[in-house]
C-alpha cells in the first residue's frame, strides 16, 4: 500500500460549508447534545457512536467528493455523515445511507428530514447483504465502521474510477478503482466500532 501524500482531496472550503450547514448537535440524542462540540465520539445507543468531528472531516477529505456524485454511506448512524455528504454532492447528487440498527434508521431519517436534503436517504440494511447493491455502482463509498479486511461486496459496488474510504482494522484505507484493479493507500491509525454485517436472524 502507498501513502496518501499526493492524493486528490475534497477542498477545504467545501468541507467548511458542509460542516457549517450541518451542526453535529442536531444529529445527537437530546441527552448528548451538550457533547456535540467535543472532538470525540459520542454514544448514540445500540452500541454505536457518532464519530469525532476531526475524524469525519479527514475521511470526507480523503473521499474527494465531487458535486453531483452518487455516494453510499455505510453505517449512517444518526444521519450526520449522510447529511454532510448530501451538502458536498449537492441536489444533483444522491446519497444512500445504510444502517443495520432499526432505532438508528428511524433517528437518521428524522434528522435528514429536518436537515432538508431530500437527495439523501437512509435505508435499513437488508438481511445477508452488505451495502446497497441495488443502488450501485457508486462513485464514492464511505464506511464508518471497521472491517478486518476489504469486503469484496463493497468493492463490487464501486464504479470504475470510484473511491472508497474504509477503516481496515485500525488503518484508514483509501481504495481507488480502475477497471478490475484496486489501488489501496493508507491514511493513519484510527479506532472505530466494528461493522455490523446484517444476517437473516433479525
Short mmCIF file of C-alpha atoms in Angstrom, two decimals:
data_model
loop_
_atom_site.label_atom_id
_atom_site.label_comp_id
_atom_site.label_asym_id
_atom_site.label_seq_id
_atom_site.Cartn_x
_atom_site.Cartn_y
_atom_site.Cartn_z
CA UNK A 1 0.00 0.00 0.00
CA UNK A 2 1.06 3.59 -0.68
CA UNK A 3 0.52 6.65 1.49
CA UNK A 4 -1.85 9.49 0.64
CA UNK A 5 0.57 12.41 0.31
CA UNK A 6 -0.30 13.05 -3.36
CA UNK A 7 -3.99 12.18 -3.11
CA UNK A 8 -6.74 14.40 -4.50
CA UNK A 9 -8.96 15.55 -1.61
CA UNK A 10 -12.20 17.43 -1.03
CA UNK A 11 -11.47 21.21 -0.97
CA UNK A 12 -11.30 22.81 2.49
CA UNK A 13 -13.91 25.41 1.54
CA UNK A 14 -16.43 22.72 0.57
CA UNK A 15 -15.83 20.90 3.86
CA UNK A 16 -16.18 24.14 5.85
CA UNK A 17 -19.51 24.89 4.16
CA UNK A 18 -20.84 21.36 4.73
CA UNK A 19 -19.94 21.37 8.43
CA UNK A 20 -21.39 24.87 8.90
CA UNK A 21 -24.67 23.75 7.33
CA UNK A 22 -24.84 20.52 9.34
CA UNK A 23 -24.41 21.16 13.09
CA UNK A 24 -23.49 17.95 14.89
CA UNK A 25 -25.80 18.63 17.85
CA UNK A 26 -28.86 18.33 15.61
CA UNK A 27 -27.91 14.70 14.93
CA UNK A 28 -27.37 13.61 18.54
CA UNK A 29 -29.86 12.37 21.15
CA UNK A 30 -31.04 15.25 23.34
CA UNK A 31 -29.13 13.88 26.34
CA UNK A 32 -25.87 14.01 24.36
CA UNK A 33 -26.24 17.35 22.59
CA UNK A 34 -24.08 19.15 25.16
CA UNK A 35 -21.18 16.96 23.98
CA UNK A 36 -21.52 17.98 20.33
CA UNK A 37 -18.65 20.45 20.42
CA UNK A 38 -16.16 17.96 21.85
CA UNK A 39 -13.78 16.30 19.42
CA UNK A 40 -14.52 12.75 20.47
CA UNK A 41 -17.05 10.02 19.65
CA UNK A 42 -20.49 10.41 21.23
CA UNK A 43 -22.64 7.40 22.08
CA UNK A 44 -25.89 7.10 20.14
CA UNK A 45 -27.13 3.96 21.89
CA UNK A 46 -27.38 0.48 20.40
CA UNK A 47 -23.61 0.16 20.91
CA UNK A 48 -22.96 2.74 18.18
CA UNK A 49 -21.28 6.15 18.18
CA UNK A 50 -21.24 9.40 16.26
CA UNK A 51 -17.60 9.68 15.20
CA UNK A 52 -15.46 12.59 16.35
CA UNK A 53 -15.59 15.62 14.04
CA UNK A 54 -11.87 15.66 13.18
CA UNK A 55 -12.04 12.04 12.04
CA UNK A 56 -15.18 12.63 9.98
CA UNK A 57 -13.58 15.65 8.33
CA UNK A 58 -10.45 13.66 7.50
CA UNK A 59 -12.50 10.83 5.96
CA UNK A 60 -14.58 13.25 3.89
CA UNK A 61 -11.41 14.99 2.72
CA UNK A 62 -9.88 11.68 1.66
CA UNK A 63 -13.08 10.74 -0.18
CA UNK A 64 -12.61 13.69 -2.61
CA UNK A 65 -16.37 14.07 -3.03
CA UNK A 66 -17.36 15.65 -6.38
CA UNK A 67 -20.55 17.63 -6.93
CA UNK A 68 -23.32 15.51 -8.40
CA UNK A 69 -21.82 12.20 -7.25
CA UNK A 70 -23.69 9.05 -6.20
CA UNK A 71 -22.45 8.10 -2.73
CA UNK A 72 -23.00 5.15 -0.39
CA UNK A 73 -22.70 5.94 3.34
CA UNK A 74 -22.41 2.61 5.13
CA UNK A 75 -23.04 2.78 8.86
CA UNK A 76 -25.02 6.02 8.63
CA UNK A 77 -25.91 6.08 12.33
CA UNK A 78 -27.75 9.28 13.25
CA UNK A 79 -27.50 10.60 9.68
CA UNK A 80 -24.81 13.20 10.33
CA UNK A 81 -22.30 11.89 7.79
CA UNK A 82 -25.14 11.28 5.32
CA UNK A 83 -26.21 14.92 5.61
CA UNK A 84 -22.61 16.16 5.31
CA UNK A 85 -22.21 14.10 2.14
CA UNK A 86 -25.50 15.49 0.83
CA UNK A 87 -24.15 19.03 1.14
CA UNK A 88 -20.94 18.03 -0.62
CA UNK A 89 -22.66 16.38 -3.61
CA UNK A 90 -25.45 18.97 -3.87
CA UNK A 91 -29.01 18.48 -5.17
CA UNK A 92 -27.75 16.95 -8.44
CA UNK A 93 -26.17 14.11 -6.48
CA UNK A 94 -27.57 11.26 -4.42
CA UNK A 95 -26.55 9.79 -1.07
CA UNK A 96 -27.75 6.39 0.12
CA UNK A 97 -27.18 5.84 3.82
CA UNK A 98 -27.44 2.26 5.08
CA UNK A 99 -27.88 1.37 8.75
CA UNK A 100 -28.47 -2.00 10.40
CA UNK A 101 -29.97 -0.79 13.72
CA UNK A 102 -33.72 -0.03 13.37
CA UNK A 103 -33.68 2.66 16.08
CA UNK A 104 -30.84 4.46 14.31
CA UNK A 105 -32.60 4.14 10.94
CA UNK A 106 -35.57 5.96 12.46
CA UNK A 107 -33.35 8.58 14.08
CA UNK A 108 -31.37 9.15 10.90
CA UNK A 109 -34.46 9.51 8.72
CA UNK A 110 -35.96 12.05 11.13
CA UNK A 111 -32.72 14.02 11.21
CA UNK A 112 -32.39 14.04 7.41
CA UNK A 113 -35.94 15.35 7.03
CA UNK A 114 -35.09 18.18 9.42
CA UNK A 115 -31.87 18.89 7.50
CA UNK A 116 -33.79 19.48 4.26
CA UNK A 117 -31.65 17.33 1.97
CA UNK A 118 -34.18 15.18 0.06
CA UNK A 119 -31.48 13.82 -2.26
CA UNK A 120 -30.15 11.86 0.74
CA UNK A 121 -31.95 8.80 2.10
CA UNK A 122 -31.35 6.24 4.82
CA UNK A 123 -32.23 2.61 4.18
CA UNK A 124 -32.50 -0.35 6.51
CA UNK A 125 -29.80 -2.90 5.80
CA UNK A 126 -31.11 -6.00 4.03
CA UNK A 127 -30.52 -9.38 5.68
CA UNK A 128 -27.31 -11.02 4.46
CA UNK A 129 -26.47 -8.04 2.22
CA UNK A 130 -23.57 -5.64 2.78
CA UNK A 131 -24.05 -2.18 1.34
CA UNK A 132 -26.79 -1.44 -1.19
CA UNK A 133 -26.10 -3.35 -4.42
CA UNK A 134 -29.43 -2.30 -5.94
CA UNK A 135 -28.20 1.32 -5.91
CA UNK A 136 -24.75 0.52 -7.29
CA UNK A 137 -22.47 1.45 -8.85
CA UNK A 138 -21.43 4.31 -6.59
CA UNK A 139 -18.76 6.89 -7.35
CA UNK A 140 -17.90 7.18 -3.66
CA UNK A 141 -18.34 4.84 -0.69
CA UNK A 142 -17.79 5.91 2.92
CA UNK A 143 -17.65 3.23 5.62
CA UNK A 144 -17.80 4.47 9.22
CA UNK A 145 -17.00 1.18 10.96
CA UNK A 146 -14.01 -1.10 10.91
CA UNK A 147 -13.66 -4.36 9.00
CA UNK A 148 -10.88 -6.98 9.27
CA UNK A 149 -10.29 -6.88 5.50
CA UNK A 150 -11.64 -5.17 2.40
CA UNK A 151 -15.15 -6.55 1.76
CA UNK A 152 -15.46 -7.85 -1.84
CA UNK A 153 -19.17 -6.96 -1.81
CA UNK A 154 -18.31 -3.28 -1.37
CA UNK A 155 -15.55 -3.35 -3.97
CA UNK A 156 -18.15 -4.68 -6.41
CA UNK A 157 -20.42 -1.68 -5.65
CA UNK A 158 -17.71 0.85 -6.50
CA UNK A 159 -17.81 2.19 -10.06
CA UNK A 160 -14.82 2.36 -12.38
CA UNK A 161 -12.94 5.49 -11.33
CA UNK A 162 -14.62 5.45 -7.93
CA UNK A 163 -13.15 5.75 -4.46
CA UNK A 164 -13.91 4.15 -1.09
CA UNK A 165 -12.67 5.26 2.33
CA UNK A 166 -12.86 2.49 4.92
CA UNK A 167 -11.13 1.59 8.20
CA UNK A 168 -9.47 -1.83 7.82
CA UNK A 169 -8.52 -2.93 11.29
CA UNK A 170 -7.16 0.30 12.75
CA UNK A 171 -5.81 1.61 9.43
CA UNK A 172 -7.76 4.18 7.44
CA UNK A 173 -7.64 2.92 3.87
CA UNK A 174 -8.36 4.72 0.61
CA UNK A 175 -9.32 2.43 -2.28
CA UNK A 176 -9.39 3.69 -5.88
CA UNK A 177 -10.86 1.52 -8.62
CA UNK A 178 -9.53 1.40 -12.18
CA UNK A 179 -11.37 -1.26 -14.17
CA UNK A 180 -10.92 -4.50 -12.27
CA UNK A 181 -7.88 -3.19 -10.36
CA UNK A 182 -7.97 -1.63 -6.89
CA UNK A 183 -5.23 0.68 -5.63
CA UNK A 184 -5.05 0.96 -1.82
CA UNK A 185 -3.35 3.67 0.21
CA UNK A 186 -3.11 4.10 3.97
CA UNK A 187 -4.01 7.26 5.86
CA UNK A 188 -3.20 6.81 9.53
CA UNK A 189 -4.47 4.87 12.52
CA UNK A 190 -7.97 5.24 13.96
CA UNK A 191 -10.38 3.40 16.22
CA UNK A 192 -13.92 2.56 15.08
CA UNK A 193 -16.71 0.30 16.23
CA UNK A 194 -16.87 -2.95 14.21
CA UNK A 195 -19.01 -3.04 11.09
CA UNK A 196 -22.22 -4.93 11.81
CA UNK A 197 -22.94 -7.32 8.96
CA UNK A 198 -26.69 -7.98 8.54
CA UNK A 199 -27.89 -11.53 8.99
CA UNK A 200 -31.15 -13.30 8.44
CA UNK A 201 -31.85 -13.79 12.11
CA UNK A 202 -33.21 -10.38 12.96
#
